Tab-separated table of C-alpha atoms in Angstrom:
chain	number	residue	atom	x	y	z
A	1	MET	CA	-23.165	-28.655	0.894
A	2	SER	CA	-26.196	-26.401	0.531
A	3	ASP	CA	-26.931	-24.065	-2.050
A	4	VAL	CA	-25.032	-20.845	-1.670
A	5	LEU	CA	-25.998	-17.365	-2.637
A	6	ILE	CA	-23.756	-15.391	-4.500
A	7	ARG	CA	-24.160	-11.882	-6.328
A	8	ALA	CA	-23.802	-12.262	-10.102
A	9	LEU	CA	-22.552	-10.066	-12.476
A	10	SER	CA	-25.865	-8.351	-13.046
A	11	GLY	CA	-25.989	-7.371	-9.325
A	12	GLU	CA	-28.860	-9.656	-8.801
A	13	MET	CA	-28.905	-12.666	-6.390
A	14	SER	CA	-28.603	-15.958	-7.926
A	15	THR	CA	-27.839	-19.620	-6.934
A	16	VAL	CA	-25.021	-21.555	-7.802
A	17	PRO	CA	-26.088	-25.226	-7.357
A	18	ALA	CA	-24.524	-27.120	-4.837
A	19	VAL	CA	-22.969	-29.668	-7.176
A	20	ASP	CA	-20.870	-27.037	-8.972
A	21	VAL	CA	-19.464	-25.853	-5.474
A	22	ASP	CA	-18.838	-29.385	-4.355
A	23	SER	CA	-17.047	-29.935	-7.815
A	24	LEU	CA	-15.028	-26.731	-7.101
A	25	ALA	CA	-13.960	-28.184	-3.753
A	26	ALA	CA	-13.270	-31.334	-4.833
A	27	GLY	CA	-10.606	-29.946	-7.621
A	28	LEU	CA	-8.584	-28.028	-5.046
A	29	SER	CA	-5.543	-28.876	-3.343
A	30	GLY	CA	-6.253	-26.078	-0.959
A	31	ASP	CA	-9.329	-25.393	0.940
A	32	LEU	CA	-12.913	-24.071	0.223
A	33	LEU	CA	-14.386	-22.204	2.955
A	34	THR	CA	-18.217	-21.312	3.683
A	35	PRO	CA	-19.199	-19.081	6.241
A	36	THR	CA	-19.938	-21.936	8.861
A	37	HIS	CA	-16.300	-22.797	8.468
A	38	PRO	CA	-14.129	-22.341	11.813
A	39	ASP	CA	-11.329	-20.570	9.593
A	40	PHE	CA	-13.695	-18.200	7.621
A	41	ALA	CA	-13.797	-15.546	10.246
A	42	GLU	CA	-9.819	-15.342	9.955
A	43	SER	CA	-9.928	-15.583	6.072
A	44	THR	CA	-12.177	-12.641	5.850
A	45	LEU	CA	-10.831	-10.293	8.348
A	46	ILE	CA	-9.404	-7.367	6.841
A	47	TRP	CA	-7.277	-4.296	8.443
A	48	ASN	CA	-10.149	-1.374	7.966
A	49	ALA	CA	-13.044	-2.318	10.113
A	50	MET	CA	-15.009	0.416	7.994
A	51	MET	CA	-15.506	-2.045	5.188
A	52	GLN	CA	-18.123	-4.658	5.504
A	53	GLN	CA	-17.891	-6.704	2.798
A	54	LYS	CA	-18.879	-10.522	3.378
A	55	PRO	CA	-17.903	-13.241	0.669
A	56	ALA	CA	-20.183	-16.174	0.491
A	57	LEU	CA	-17.140	-18.573	-0.173
A	58	VAL	CA	-13.482	-17.973	0.275
A	59	VAL	CA	-10.929	-20.317	-1.584
A	60	ARG	CA	-7.414	-20.541	0.156
A	61	PRO	CA	-5.422	-21.838	-3.002
A	62	LEU	CA	-2.157	-23.841	-2.499
A	63	THR	CA	-1.093	-23.972	-6.042
A	64	THR	CA	-1.352	-21.876	-9.037
A	65	SER	CA	-3.535	-24.410	-10.510
A	66	ASP	CA	-6.297	-23.906	-7.400
A	67	VAL	CA	-6.137	-20.157	-8.457
A	68	ALA	CA	-6.892	-21.113	-12.403
A	69	ARG	CA	-9.945	-23.352	-11.070
A	70	THR	CA	-11.151	-20.781	-8.894
A	71	VAL	CA	-11.050	-18.095	-11.667
A	72	ASP	CA	-12.707	-20.290	-14.489
A	73	PHE	CA	-15.362	-21.133	-11.547
A	74	ALA	CA	-16.228	-17.507	-11.195
A	75	ARG	CA	-16.084	-16.584	-14.964
A	76	GLU	CA	-18.470	-19.643	-16.049
A	77	HIS	CA	-20.873	-18.646	-13.164
A	78	GLU	CA	-20.346	-14.791	-13.915
A	79	LEU	CA	-19.714	-14.481	-10.069
A	80	GLU	CA	-17.827	-11.636	-8.483
A	81	LEU	CA	-14.285	-12.563	-7.457
A	82	SER	CA	-11.990	-10.601	-5.298
A	83	ILE	CA	-8.319	-11.549	-4.151
A	84	LYS	CA	-6.979	-10.915	-0.775
A	85	GLY	CA	-3.425	-10.686	-0.308
A	86	GLY	CA	-2.627	-8.887	2.937
A	87	GLY	CA	-6.123	-7.214	3.164
A	88	HIS	CA	-4.577	-4.184	3.935
A	89	ASN	CA	-6.446	-1.748	1.420
A	90	ILE	CA	-7.964	1.203	2.802
A	91	ALA	CA	-11.000	0.522	0.446
A	92	GLY	CA	-11.379	-3.286	1.551
A	93	LEU	CA	-10.830	-4.375	-1.945
A	94	ALA	CA	-9.879	-7.648	-0.905
A	95	LEU	CA	-13.454	-8.872	-0.402
A	96	SER	CA	-16.146	-9.478	-2.594
A	97	ASP	CA	-19.495	-9.001	-1.321
A	98	ASN	CA	-21.589	-12.108	-1.587
A	99	GLY	CA	-18.984	-13.522	-3.989
A	100	ILE	CA	-15.802	-15.403	-4.101
A	101	THR	CA	-12.677	-14.389	-2.364
A	102	LEU	CA	-9.168	-15.743	-3.162
A	103	ASP	CA	-7.284	-15.754	0.172
A	104	MET	CA	-3.700	-15.847	-1.111
A	105	SER	CA	-1.974	-16.242	2.421
A	106	ARG	CA	-1.085	-19.741	1.893
A	107	LEU	CA	1.143	-18.701	-1.152
A	108	ASN	CA	3.821	-17.107	0.724
A	109	GLY	CA	7.071	-18.759	-0.124
A	110	VAL	CA	10.177	-16.795	-0.412
A	111	GLU	CA	13.180	-17.846	-2.316
A	112	VAL	CA	16.191	-15.943	-2.236
A	113	ASP	CA	18.874	-16.238	-5.210
A	114	THR	CA	21.864	-14.455	-3.658
A	115	THR	CA	23.882	-14.971	-6.989
A	116	HIS	CA	21.592	-12.882	-9.084
A	117	SER	CA	20.298	-10.866	-6.088
A	118	THR	CA	16.505	-11.741	-6.499
A	119	ALA	CA	13.854	-13.051	-4.608
A	120	ARG	CA	10.925	-15.244	-5.918
A	121	VAL	CA	8.133	-14.280	-3.558
A	122	GLY	CA	4.485	-15.900	-3.492
A	123	SER	CA	1.577	-13.156	-3.856
A	124	GLY	CA	0.206	-14.350	-0.279
A	125	CYS	CA	3.285	-12.652	1.484
A	126	THR	CA	3.445	-9.744	3.572
A	127	LEU	CA	6.379	-7.272	3.631
A	128	GLY	CA	7.740	-8.529	6.817
A	129	GLU	CA	7.741	-12.111	5.501
A	130	VAL	CA	9.904	-10.800	2.403
A	131	ASP	CA	12.210	-8.605	4.532
A	132	GLN	CA	12.855	-11.426	7.131
A	133	ALA	CA	13.777	-13.573	4.293
A	134	THR	CA	16.106	-11.364	2.333
A	135	GLN	CA	17.723	-9.900	5.472
A	136	GLN	CA	19.147	-13.154	6.413
A	137	HIS	CA	21.555	-12.428	3.464
A	138	GLY	CA	21.620	-8.529	3.942
A	139	LEU	CA	19.482	-8.091	1.200
A	140	ALA	CA	16.124	-6.140	0.413
A	141	THR	CA	13.772	-4.494	-2.354
A	142	ALA	CA	11.994	-1.563	-2.263
A	143	LEU	CA	8.802	-2.376	-0.305
A	144	GLY	CA	6.344	-0.376	2.074
A	145	PHE	CA	6.844	0.689	5.592
A	146	VAL	CA	4.205	-1.450	7.666
A	147	SER	CA	5.195	-5.119	7.706
A	148	GLU	CA	1.514	-6.477	7.634
A	149	THR	CA	0.875	-4.835	4.325
A	150	GLY	CA	0.555	-7.734	1.474
A	151	VAL	CA	3.321	-7.786	-1.060
A	152	ALA	CA	0.787	-8.015	-4.211
A	153	GLY	CA	-1.508	-5.048	-3.462
A	154	LEU	CA	1.701	-2.851	-2.363
A	155	THR	CA	3.294	-3.840	-6.071
A	156	LEU	CA	0.696	-3.680	-8.246
A	157	GLY	CA	-0.523	-0.152	-7.300
A	158	GLY	CA	3.043	0.918	-7.596
A	159	GLY	CA	4.452	1.117	-4.148
A	160	PHE	CA	6.867	3.182	-2.206
A	161	GLY	CA	8.887	3.267	1.067
A	162	TYR	CA	12.159	3.840	2.590
A	163	LEU	CA	14.088	2.531	-0.330
A	164	THR	CA	12.276	4.631	-2.856
A	165	ARG	CA	14.809	7.388	-2.895
A	166	GLN	CA	17.271	4.838	-3.865
A	167	HIS	CA	15.557	2.417	-5.896
A	168	GLY	CA	12.201	3.874	-7.063
A	169	TRP	CA	8.798	2.340	-6.871
A	170	THR	CA	8.212	-0.936	-5.598
A	171	ALA	CA	6.972	-1.618	-9.391
A	172	ASP	CA	10.279	-0.352	-10.780
A	173	ASN	CA	11.999	-3.350	-8.864
A	174	LEU	CA	9.745	-5.904	-10.444
A	175	ILE	CA	11.586	-8.310	-12.849
A	176	GLU	CA	8.569	-11.051	-13.760
A	177	VAL	CA	5.440	-12.431	-12.827
A	178	GLU	CA	3.336	-15.635	-13.007
A	179	ILE	CA	-0.319	-14.562	-13.421
A	180	VAL	CA	-3.524	-16.417	-14.002
A	181	THR	CA	-5.720	-14.106	-16.224
A	182	ALA	CA	-9.369	-14.030	-16.991
A	183	ASP	CA	-9.548	-16.740	-19.182
A	184	GLY	CA	-7.935	-19.309	-16.703
A	185	GLN	CA	-4.536	-19.333	-18.255
A	186	VAL	CA	-1.186	-19.167	-16.285
A	187	ARG	CA	1.034	-16.586	-18.048
A	188	GLN	CA	4.230	-15.081	-17.397
A	189	ALA	CA	5.055	-11.607	-17.713
A	190	SER	CA	8.291	-9.487	-17.935
A	191	ARG	CA	9.920	-6.847	-20.177
A	192	ASP	CA	10.530	-9.496	-22.780
A	193	VAL	CA	7.583	-11.863	-22.320
A	194	ASN	CA	3.925	-10.246	-22.975
A	195	PRO	CA	5.253	-6.912	-22.119
A	196	ASP	CA	1.844	-5.121	-22.261
A	197	LEU	CA	0.579	-7.023	-19.633
A	198	PHE	CA	3.836	-6.725	-17.484
A	199	TRP	CA	3.598	-2.734	-18.201
A	200	ALA	CA	0.194	-2.645	-16.785
A	201	LEU	CA	1.029	-4.808	-13.792
A	202	ARG	CA	3.432	-2.032	-12.539
A	203	GLY	CA	0.901	0.292	-11.268
A	204	GLY	CA	-2.351	-0.967	-12.889
A	205	GLY	CA	-3.742	-2.713	-9.656
A	206	GLY	CA	-5.524	-6.091	-9.541
A	207	ASN	CA	-7.416	-5.375	-12.778
A	208	PHE	CA	-5.461	-7.643	-15.203
A	209	GLY	CA	-5.760	-11.392	-13.160
A	210	VAL	CA	-4.301	-12.997	-10.171
A	211	VAL	CA	-0.612	-12.401	-9.851
A	212	THR	CA	0.469	-15.971	-7.978
A	213	GLU	CA	4.227	-14.897	-7.608
A	214	PHE	CA	6.544	-12.113	-8.015
A	215	VAL	CA	10.335	-12.091	-8.717
A	216	PHE	CA	12.007	-8.826	-7.390
A	217	ARG	CA	15.385	-7.207	-7.709
A	218	LEU	CA	17.228	-6.978	-4.243
A	219	TYR	CA	19.948	-4.526	-3.018
A	220	GLU	CA	22.659	-4.512	-0.402
A	221	ILE	CA	20.801	-2.994	2.641
A	222	GLY	CA	21.158	-3.289	6.216
A	223	PRO	CA	21.123	-5.669	8.404
A	224	GLU	CA	21.512	-2.430	10.147
A	225	VAL	CA	20.396	1.045	9.580
A	226	THR	CA	20.546	4.281	11.548
A	227	ALA	CA	16.662	4.878	11.849
A	228	GLY	CA	13.933	5.849	14.596
A	229	LEU	CA	11.660	8.783	15.422
A	230	ILE	CA	12.103	12.009	16.778
A	231	ALA	CA	9.280	14.183	18.427
A	232	TRP	CA	8.671	17.778	19.382
A	233	SER	CA	5.948	19.722	20.390
A	234	ALA	CA	3.837	21.114	18.012
A	235	GLU	CA	4.175	24.623	19.065
A	236	GLU	CA	7.826	24.070	17.427
A	237	ALA	CA	5.872	22.743	13.945
A	238	GLU	CA	6.903	25.868	11.894
A	239	GLY	CA	10.652	25.687	12.565
A	240	VAL	CA	10.522	21.561	12.393
A	241	LEU	CA	8.576	21.914	9.014
A	242	ASP	CA	11.269	24.503	7.589
A	243	LEU	CA	13.901	22.113	8.929
A	244	TYR	CA	12.072	19.021	7.301
A	245	ARG	CA	12.219	20.969	3.892
A	246	THR	CA	15.650	22.085	3.982
A	247	VAL	CA	16.747	18.367	5.003
A	248	THR	CA	14.751	16.808	1.971
A	249	GLU	CA	16.275	19.320	-0.537
A	250	THR	CA	19.782	18.243	0.314
A	251	ALA	CA	19.522	14.691	1.865
A	252	PRO	CA	21.634	11.866	-0.065
A	253	ARG	CA	19.158	9.032	-1.486
A	254	GLU	CA	20.497	6.860	1.277
A	255	MET	CA	18.268	8.845	3.485
A	256	THR	CA	14.561	9.003	3.653
A	257	ALA	CA	12.650	11.671	6.173
A	258	VAL	CA	8.976	11.479	6.588
A	259	ALA	CA	7.152	14.426	8.671
A	260	LEU	CA	3.939	13.874	10.568
A	261	MET	CA	1.497	15.794	12.713
A	262	ARG	CA	-0.708	14.249	15.436
A	263	ASN	CA	-1.960	14.281	18.986
A	264	ALA	CA	0.820	12.459	20.941
A	265	PRO	CA	-0.198	8.724	21.789
A	266	PRO	CA	-0.299	7.330	24.940
A	267	ALA	CA	3.537	5.688	24.045
A	268	PRO	CA	6.066	4.466	26.791
A	269	TRP	CA	8.772	6.407	24.988
A	270	LEU	CA	6.781	9.792	25.670
A	271	PRO	CA	6.612	11.505	28.899
A	272	ALA	CA	3.269	11.034	30.610
A	273	ASP	CA	2.450	14.674	30.518
A	274	LYS	CA	2.990	14.757	26.729
A	275	HIS	CA	0.139	12.288	25.918
A	276	GLY	CA	-2.447	13.583	24.080
A	277	GLN	CA	-0.846	16.846	23.318
A	278	PRO	CA	-0.187	18.064	19.619
A	279	MET	CA	3.034	17.029	18.391
A	280	ILE	CA	5.203	17.045	15.235
A	281	ALA	CA	7.518	14.220	14.359
A	282	MET	CA	10.079	12.890	11.831
A	283	VAL	CA	10.850	9.274	10.966
A	284	VAL	CA	13.877	8.924	9.341
A	285	VAL	CA	15.715	5.946	7.822
A	286	HIS	CA	19.333	6.466	6.682
A	287	CYS	CA	21.059	3.362	5.000
A	288	GLY	CA	24.667	4.656	4.708
A	289	THR	CA	27.564	4.025	7.200
A	290	PRO	CA	26.868	4.998	10.611
A	291	GLU	CA	29.536	7.700	10.233
A	292	GLN	CA	27.866	9.343	7.114
A	293	ALA	CA	24.427	9.023	9.095
A	294	SER	CA	25.724	10.714	12.092
A	295	THR	CA	26.893	13.794	9.901
A	296	ASP	CA	23.421	13.715	7.749
A	297	LEU	CA	21.276	13.524	10.859
A	298	ALA	CA	22.796	15.989	13.034
A	299	PRO	CA	20.517	19.146	12.054
A	300	ILE	CA	17.434	16.896	12.850
A	301	LYS	CA	18.869	15.676	16.398
A	302	SER	CA	20.258	19.103	17.365
A	303	HIS	CA	17.003	20.704	16.652
A	304	GLY	CA	14.912	22.480	19.165
A	305	HIS	CA	13.791	20.726	22.263
A	306	PRO	CA	12.655	17.286	21.222
A	307	TRP	CA	10.470	15.176	23.501
A	308	ALA	CA	11.859	12.137	22.415
A	309	ASP	CA	14.758	10.808	20.404
A	310	LEU	CA	14.584	7.121	19.214
A	311	ILE	CA	17.053	7.516	16.159
A	312	GLU	CA	19.692	4.592	16.725
A	313	LEU	CA	21.526	2.082	15.105
A	314	LYS	CA	19.000	-0.639	14.674
A	315	SER	CA	17.881	-3.537	12.422
A	316	TYR	CA	16.256	-2.689	9.196
A	317	VAL	CA	13.585	-5.533	9.846
A	318	ALA	CA	12.790	-3.636	13.318
A	319	GLN	CA	12.461	-0.381	11.691
A	320	GLN	CA	9.974	-1.899	8.819
A	321	SER	CA	7.961	-2.952	11.515
A	322	MET	CA	7.973	0.147	13.914
A	323	LEU	CA	4.761	1.656	12.594
A	324	ASP	CA	2.824	-1.833	12.917
A	325	ALA	CA	1.487	-0.781	16.257
A	326	THR	CA	0.037	2.448	14.740
A	327	GLN	CA	-2.111	0.571	12.408
A	328	PRO	CA	-3.749	-2.246	14.095
A	329	LYS	CA	-6.524	-4.353	12.149
A	330	GLY	CA	-10.125	-3.887	13.202
A	331	MET	CA	-10.259	-0.116	13.468
A	332	ASN	CA	-12.206	2.345	11.366
A	333	TYR	CA	-9.820	3.775	8.896
A	334	TYR	CA	-10.284	6.848	6.583
A	335	TRP	CA	-7.543	8.327	4.107
A	336	LYS	CA	-7.057	11.064	1.543
A	337	SER	CA	-3.971	11.161	-0.449
A	338	GLU	CA	-2.173	13.645	-3.003
A	339	PHE	CA	1.389	13.839	-4.492
A	340	PHE	CA	3.446	17.033	-3.755
A	341	ALA	CA	6.553	18.522	-5.523
A	342	ASP	CA	7.940	21.708	-3.764
A	343	LEU	CA	7.174	22.298	-0.301
A	344	THR	CA	6.185	25.860	-0.187
A	345	ASP	CA	5.468	28.010	2.459
A	346	PRO	CA	1.718	28.259	1.784
A	347	LEU	CA	1.493	24.326	1.561
A	348	LEU	CA	3.474	24.107	4.968
A	349	ASP	CA	1.438	26.775	6.744
A	350	THR	CA	-1.596	24.933	5.333
A	351	VAL	CA	-0.406	21.658	6.864
A	352	ARG	CA	-0.051	23.352	10.180
A	353	ALA	CA	-3.534	25.090	10.238
A	354	GLN	CA	-5.389	21.832	9.994
A	355	PHE	CA	-4.343	20.935	13.386
A	356	VAL	CA	-5.484	24.106	15.603
A	357	GLY	CA	-7.937	22.801	17.968
A	358	LEU	CA	-8.127	18.996	16.721
A	359	ALA	CA	-9.237	16.996	19.522
A	360	ALA	CA	-8.942	13.553	17.606
A	361	PRO	CA	-6.459	11.772	19.174
A	362	ALA	CA	-5.330	9.688	16.128
A	363	ASN	CA	-5.613	11.875	13.180
A	364	GLN	CA	-2.735	12.756	11.234
A	365	ILE	CA	-1.141	14.265	8.348
A	366	THR	CA	2.229	12.759	6.798
A	367	ILE	CA	4.524	13.955	4.309
A	368	PHE	CA	6.852	10.984	3.106
A	369	HIS	CA	9.790	11.986	0.919
A	370	ILE	CA	10.155	9.793	-2.273
A	371	GLU	CA	11.964	11.994	-4.555
A	372	GLY	CA	15.165	10.326	-6.503
A	373	SER	CA	15.452	7.181	-8.605
A	374	LEU	CA	11.732	7.031	-9.500
A	375	SER	CA	12.021	10.507	-11.564
A	376	GLU	CA	14.908	8.933	-13.525
A	377	HIS	CA	12.409	6.668	-15.216
A	378	ASP	CA	10.386	7.607	-18.194
A	379	GLU	CA	6.487	8.460	-17.121
A	380	ASP	CA	5.153	5.513	-19.136
A	381	ASP	CA	7.652	3.096	-17.782
A	382	GLY	CA	5.055	1.126	-15.997
A	383	ALA	CA	1.729	2.192	-15.494
A	384	VAL	CA	2.314	3.905	-11.913
A	385	GLY	CA	3.469	7.014	-13.608
A	386	ASN	CA	3.664	10.000	-11.309
A	387	ARG	CA	7.478	10.348	-12.041
A	388	GLU	CA	7.263	14.162	-10.768
A	389	ALA	CA	6.428	13.318	-7.368
A	390	GLN	CA	8.723	14.327	-4.556
A	391	HIS	CA	6.433	13.576	-1.698
A	392	VAL	CA	3.460	11.743	-0.869
A	393	CYS	CA	0.887	13.244	1.538
A	394	VAL	CA	-1.602	11.273	3.748
A	395	ILE	CA	-4.265	12.852	5.723
A	396	ALA	CA	-5.672	10.218	7.919
A	397	SER	CA	-8.084	9.259	10.700
A	398	LEU	CA	-8.145	6.354	13.013
A	399	THR	CA	-11.072	5.720	14.862
A	400	PRO	CA	-12.344	2.683	17.009
A	401	PRO	CA	-15.493	0.898	15.711
A	402	ASP	CA	-17.705	1.711	18.551
A	403	SER	CA	-16.558	5.508	18.728
A	404	ALA	CA	-19.142	8.110	17.989
A	405	THR	CA	-16.637	10.158	16.169
A	406	VAL	CA	-16.435	8.321	13.180
A	407	ALA	CA	-18.096	11.001	10.966
A	408	ALA	CA	-16.379	13.723	12.412
A	409	ASN	CA	-12.963	12.292	11.698
A	410	ARG	CA	-14.026	11.492	8.071
A	411	ASP	CA	-15.141	14.789	7.560
A	412	TRP	CA	-11.910	16.311	9.040
A	413	VAL	CA	-9.952	14.155	6.372
A	414	ARG	CA	-12.226	15.614	3.701
A	415	GLN	CA	-11.842	19.114	4.961
A	416	ALA	CA	-8.106	18.834	5.318
A	417	TRP	CA	-7.859	17.468	2.088
A	418	GLU	CA	-9.708	19.973	0.326
A	419	ALA	CA	-7.310	22.629	1.692
A	420	LEU	CA	-4.189	20.957	0.583
A	421	LYS	CA	-5.473	19.263	-2.643
A	422	PRO	CA	-4.540	22.821	-4.374
A	423	PHE	CA	-0.809	22.149	-3.874
A	424	SER	CA	-1.147	18.600	-5.588
A	425	THR	CA	0.899	17.657	-8.606
A	426	GLY	CA	-2.435	16.239	-9.795
A	427	GLY	CA	-1.620	12.871	-9.387
A	428	ASN	CA	-2.466	10.638	-6.264
A	429	TYR	CA	-1.677	7.121	-5.064
A	430	ILE	CA	-4.126	4.528	-6.392
A	431	ASN	CA	-3.705	2.346	-3.256
A	432	PHE	CA	-4.506	4.869	-1.031
A	433	GLN	CA	-7.982	5.606	-2.584
A	434	THR	CA	-11.061	5.076	-0.589
A	435	GLU	CA	-14.249	3.186	-1.615
A	436	ASP	CA	-16.013	6.737	-2.090
A	437	GLU	CA	-13.522	8.121	-4.217
A	438	VAL	CA	-15.212	8.953	-7.644
A	439	THR	CA	-14.069	7.465	-10.893
A	440	ASP	CA	-12.148	10.698	-11.817
A	441	ARG	CA	-9.700	10.051	-9.115
A	442	ILE	CA	-8.605	6.829	-10.833
A	443	GLY	CA	-7.985	8.975	-14.246
A	444	GLU	CA	-5.945	11.546	-11.662
A	445	SER	CA	-3.578	8.843	-10.708
A	446	TYR	CA	-2.853	7.300	-14.315
A	447	ARG	CA	-3.491	10.469	-16.001
A	448	GLY	CA	-1.859	9.848	-19.744
A	449	ASN	CA	-1.364	6.065	-19.135
A	450	LEU	CA	-5.091	5.345	-18.601
A	451	ASP	CA	-6.132	4.816	-22.152
A	452	ARG	CA	-3.164	2.181	-22.698
A	453	LEU	CA	-4.345	0.516	-19.497
A	454	ALA	CA	-7.829	0.248	-20.762
A	455	ARG	CA	-6.633	-1.350	-23.968
A	456	VAL	CA	-4.407	-3.781	-22.213
A	457	LYS	CA	-7.376	-4.614	-19.919
A	458	ALA	CA	-9.530	-5.209	-23.192
A	459	SER	CA	-6.847	-7.792	-24.363
A	460	TYR	CA	-6.883	-9.591	-21.029
A	461	ASP	CA	-10.021	-9.049	-19.185
A	462	PRO	CA	-12.812	-8.079	-22.080
A	463	THR	CA	-15.856	-8.924	-19.502
A	464	ASN	CA	-14.373	-6.996	-16.527
A	465	LEU	CA	-14.148	-10.266	-14.354
A	466	PHE	CA	-11.368	-8.386	-12.070
A	467	ARG	CA	-13.645	-5.824	-11.081
A	468	VAL	CA	-13.227	-5.686	-7.286
A	469	ASN	CA	-10.390	-3.152	-7.264
A	470	ARG	CA	-9.984	0.562	-8.625
A	471	ASN	CA	-11.720	-0.372	-11.707
A	472	ILE	CA	-10.291	0.257	-15.208
A	473	LEU	CA	-12.932	-0.444	-17.919
A	474	PRO	CA	-11.774	-2.520	-20.913
A	475	SER	CA	-11.813	0.237	-23.994
A	476	GLY	CA	-14.320	-0.681	-26.802
């Protein structure tokens, strides 16, 4: 194997001798891939095409020992190291530019314990793989809402989805992890074992090591829920947003509602003459009985003059993948995000104002209701914090890679964000931060928990080996 150029810790290019690379490969149960390997392109494919990092090496581990060996190799040679779970991070944090990427996709086992209502999940799993396994038993945990998202990145950044109102952040449902830390040691972490590390992992991102296994708490959900999407003309936006506010103020925790504004996609469930026209929609998920759902959703289903109503009894797994088609790999994505508390009239007026004359076909603003269980935990119960948040707002653009409108769409996101930021709680979701976010945004995410995170970082990663992330510098 020829020498491989890899960016060292200093930022300069250095050469790892071929004998060392061969030695790494020989000790692996999994694979070591170079750019000429036929699987290299797939292992380095990530969701956001705007990110162009290219690692020099990819390791696809089959065991925790493979992960530890790779961590040791990166540390000893002072190489940049990244971890790819689902590759779905908006900032492209799965890939190390000219360094080593751990592609965890083969560590994707799921073991469901129905006696104790838990799931042991490999860190290479996607949400869809976990939902498929747990729903065979009518169980689920509080994951996200796009099935191709990686469980590891979602959880380590906090995580939210349709079950958050009932069961809190994804990190709130984490019982235990297995992790390889920067010294190459395999550790367990829970509330009782290495509790400082466990605290940091529940929201602190990939700053503290490579998690190889998660254990989640499960709940009785489904296998069928009342869920789907209902859409109206944007001309009805004022009334629909008023309805959304009323519904979310009174909804039982079994119900989650999401409001979004965008131009209508060319979807078969919409009349052809509506394609490309401004619309407002709600996505709703109700995990209660069909009778309860019918009562609670009646104000939504009877409101105004919908273009389409897809709310029905359906499998929970189907709902969890419903939005996948709106998030295809290989597009240019750019987001900004804030947490909201109350949905005031000025806030909702500002949301509507961002869509006056908007020509972009796929730009949208989403407001996702999360208020409920998460506020019943202390602010420092896990690093994720932000317990006062009631809604997550995401301002997003999606642009084909060859489009001339990438810059204009990015500018629209930034302008809409500047207009809506005054309504923020002051916090934001770390998993939705883009590559160009300034360091201050990390502080806005963690606020009072940041100093403690820096101390834990100093204990477990004093040289900042794990820095391809929204980075927390070790204190001292």
